[in-house]
Amino acid sequence: MQDEVFPLRFERAPAAVLTGNARPVLAEVAALAERFAESGAGGAVDLAAMPLSPADVDWLRGTLGRGEVSAVIEAAGASSVEETAFAGVWWVTHRNPLGEVVAELIEVAAVPAIIAAAREDAAAGAARLAAIVAAPAAEALA
């Protein structure tokens, strides 16, 4: 007997339609924020893994608002980090070299992981600074 194949197709809701999925995502972000405030343990919600319409994403952005801090990281495509109106809640978007969004998430942390310096990078930076400090003044200015 041959197995029958039943193809599944999921269709996204129209762009202007709220699906009702944004509020549970916001509740998950709120739970992560509470955990972070209590224990310092952060987390993230991968928006691409959620069945959200563009209207849902717009609702989340509007509800979370904008904070005072933003940064752009240029590494294998631009990544942007924007603080929301809620301390410790960040909107992070990763793009490929063509500018297409490849990942979008809401991260709850003191500082988003992509911004924090790796210890190896910090060690290399410290060594370069030490070399400048140790060099004769005229050489250091060159």
PDB file of N, CA and C in Angstrom, residues 12 45-52 57 101-106:
ATOM      1  N   ARG A  12      -0.861  33.200   4.569  1.00  0.00           N
ATOM      2  CA  ARG A  12      -0.760  34.346   5.465  1.00  0.00           C
ATOM      3  C   ARG A  12      -2.032  35.174   5.346  1.00  0.00           C
ATOM      4  N   VAL A  45      12.067  36.513  21.272  1.00  0.00           N
ATOM      5  CA  VAL A  45      10.955  35.962  20.505  1.00  0.00           C
ATOM      6  C   VAL A  45      11.291  36.171  19.039  1.00  0.00           C
ATOM      7  N   ASP A  46      11.390  35.089  18.299  1.00  0.00           N
ATOM      8  CA  ASP A  46      11.686  35.134  16.867  1.00  0.00           C
ATOM      9  C   ASP A  46      10.378  35.394  16.127  1.00  0.00           C
ATOM     10  N   LEU A  47      10.225  36.587  15.590  1.00  0.00           N
ATOM     11  CA  LEU A  47       8.968  36.954  14.940  1.00  0.00           C
ATOM     12  C   LEU A  47       8.711  36.161  13.661  1.00  0.00           C
ATOM     13  N   ALA A  48       9.784  35.709  13.016  1.00  0.00           N
ATOM     14  CA  ALA A  48       9.615  34.921  11.790  1.00  0.00           C
ATOM     15  C   ALA A  48       9.005  33.553  12.087  1.00  0.00           C
ATOM     16  N   ALA A  49       9.145  33.093  13.317  1.00  0.00           N
ATOM     17  CA  ALA A  49       8.605  31.788  13.688  1.00  0.00           C
ATOM     18  C   ALA A  49       7.138  31.880  14.085  1.00  0.00           C
ATOM     19  N   MET A  50       6.587  33.083  14.094  1.00  0.00           N
ATOM     20  CA  MET A  50       5.203  33.300  14.492  1.00  0.00           C
ATOM     21  C   MET A  50       4.334  33.588  13.273  1.00  0.00           C
ATOM     22  N   PRO A  51       3.104  33.124  13.290  1.00  0.00           N
ATOM     23  CA  PRO A  51       2.196  33.415  12.160  1.00  0.00           C
ATOM     24  C   PRO A  51       1.612  34.820  12.279  1.00  0.00           C
ATOM     25  N   LEU A  52       2.445  35.801  12.008  1.00  0.00           N
ATOM     26  CA  LEU A  52       2.047  37.202  12.131  1.00  0.00           C
ATOM     27  C   LEU A  52       1.852  37.840  10.760  1.00  0.00           C
ATOM     28  N   VAL A  57       2.649  42.824  13.057  1.00  0.00           N
ATOM     29  CA  VAL A  57       3.984  43.364  13.332  1.00  0.00           C
ATOM     30  C   VAL A  57       3.889  44.864  13.584  1.00  0.00           C
ATOM     31  N   VAL A 101      15.248  41.377   4.813  1.00  0.00           N
ATOM     32  CA  VAL A 101      15.153  40.949   6.209  1.00  0.00           C
ATOM     33  C   VAL A 101      15.288  39.428   6.257  1.00  0.00           C
ATOM     34  N   VAL A 102      16.256  38.959   7.040  1.00  0.00           N
ATOM     35  CA  VAL A 102      16.460  37.517   7.190  1.00  0.00           C
ATOM     36  C   VAL A 102      16.085  37.045   8.588  1.00  0.00           C
ATOM     37  N   ALA A 103      16.005  37.960   9.534  1.00  0.00           N
ATOM     38  CA  ALA A 103      15.568  37.614  10.881  1.00  0.00           C
ATOM     39  C   ALA A 103      15.078  38.878  11.574  1.00  0.00           C
ATOM     40  N   GLU A 104      14.027  38.702  12.353  1.00  0.00           N
ATOM     41  CA  GLU A 104      13.491  39.820  13.121  1.00  0.00           C
ATOM     42  C   GLU A 104      13.032  39.251  14.455  1.00  0.00           C
ATOM     43  N   LEU A 105      13.500  39.880  15.526  1.00  0.00           N
ATOM     44  CA  LEU A 105      13.133  39.367  16.824  1.00  0.00           C
ATOM     45  C   LEU A 105      13.001  40.473  17.836  1.00  0.00           C
ATOM     46  N   ILE A 106      12.328  40.146  18.907  1.00  0.00           N
ATOM     47  CA  ILE A 106      12.244  41.034  20.057  1.00  0.00           C
ATOM     48  C   ILE A 106      13.094  40.376  21.137  1.00  0.00           C
TER      49      ILE A 106
END
